[in-house]
Amino acid sequence: MSVPPPSPSPSPSYEVWALAGIPEVRPGDDLARLVADAAPGLRNGDVLLVTSKIVSKAEGRIVRADSREEAIDAETVRVVARRGPLRIVENRQGLVMAAAGVDASNTEPGTVLLLPEDPDASAAAIRAGLRELLSVDVGVIVTDTFGRPWRAGLTDVAIGAAGVRVLDDLRGGTDAHGNPLNATVIATADELAAAGDLVKGKADGLPVAVVRGLGHVLGEGATAAQLVRAAADDMFRLGTSEAVREAVTQRRTVRAFTAEPVDPAAVRRAVAAAVTAPAPHHTTPWRFVLLESEAARHELLDAMRDAWIEDLRRDGKTEESIAKRIRRGDVLRNAPYLAVPCMVMDGAHAYGHARRDTAEREMFVVATGAGVQNFLVALAGERLGSAWVSSTMFCRDVVRKVLGLPEDWDPMGAVAIGHAAEAPRERVERDAERFITVR
């Protein structure tokens, strides 16, 4: 007797559909009750995708607004990028999105909808309500529409979640060919939100969708807040002009460094930024000597220290006073990386007139300072701390001799570079108006 071959395993599949029968939602409505009435056949393992607009309406997040811009201002905690009237901001929920999620569509004229106060809590409340009403264990995702870096167009993503594993971390596993998965973390909740958007539509009056057949995505303890990338890991935290301003304002003088090594490529990128500074007569007055070896740093700093001690003794300072001053100068010695910016005056004009020759040199000094400032700001953008110290300017002959530099290279201080050992102190606010004169 022949035995029939086993039936092939069914291919993975799921169903997704929009719920009909959800009425216009008003403040105070019980969303779990409305969903239960529209979908009494919900099953364990189903995932409910709920548009944030109806959650906001039910929770009374409708405000009168003479101007949508005013509402956006009130909901914004940080401007990420601005282009014309469009603003990408971080809102009170910690979400980075256009217009802080303030929506003037599908609401009465003269009003706007704010996002739910706590979308994760909203999802948890709907889930608990459905468990009580229908005795089912479902996942709930509150969705909203986002744009995305790198990509054109909009899609729905999860801003609140309950009972769903929002992220599927595959790191440590292997692919079908046995290759290790080192960076694969799937945004499961966002994928579900986008699937629901395909059937809900934006203007069809269908604010809720159900996904069936993916019961494995259910799980306890996860929230949509986990989908928001931490600031320290966010490479796109700011727009272009905002990033420039942030790097400038966040640059600090760092005097204590960790032992973590400095990436030489990061310093070279900072040099590339430095040499874009303006300079007179189309010249290039900047040179950067990079002391990457510990031996080179110690040789220079020892020679500078000896020269400084000699100067202080000539000035009549006591040995105790000299020791204190030397200790205060240890910021360069404690840094794992040093750069010595130098000025060259190739292309300078010689006028043979003291006043004009002095002004010519000052132009080159200003241009070199602009390059050093670019360098420091670029280092901050590379997440490297730095401290510009003027000491090499007081012993240029010593520096040139130790580093083997040409006589026409003028050391313009030194920059200590490394990873900050502690958070910088808050910068004292300066009123820009105090530094402005208008004629």
Short mmCIF file of C-alpha atoms in Angstrom, two decimals, residues 12 15 21 26 80 96 100 104 189 209 217 365 380 410:
data_model
loop_
_atom_site.label_atom_id
_atom_site.label_comp_id
_atom_site.label_asym_id
_atom_site.label_seq_id
_atom_site.Cartn_x
_atom_site.Cartn_y
_atom_site.Cartn_z
CA PRO A 12 3.40 32.10 6.07
CA GLU A 15 -4.97 38.82 6.96
CA GLY A 21 -19.05 50.52 11.79
CA ARG A 26 -16.33 62.31 20.43
CA VAL A 80 15.13 69.52 14.73
CA VAL A 96 10.44 63.52 16.13
CA ALA A 100 4.71 68.12 16.42
CA ALA A 104 -5.98 70.25 11.44
CA ALA A 189 5.17 47.51 15.32
CA ALA A 209 -7.77 47.81 11.24
CA VAL A 217 4.20 39.15 17.56
CA VAL A 365 46.27 85.68 12.37
CA ALA A 380 32.61 68.69 18.71
CA ASP A 410 54.33 79.91 13.66
#
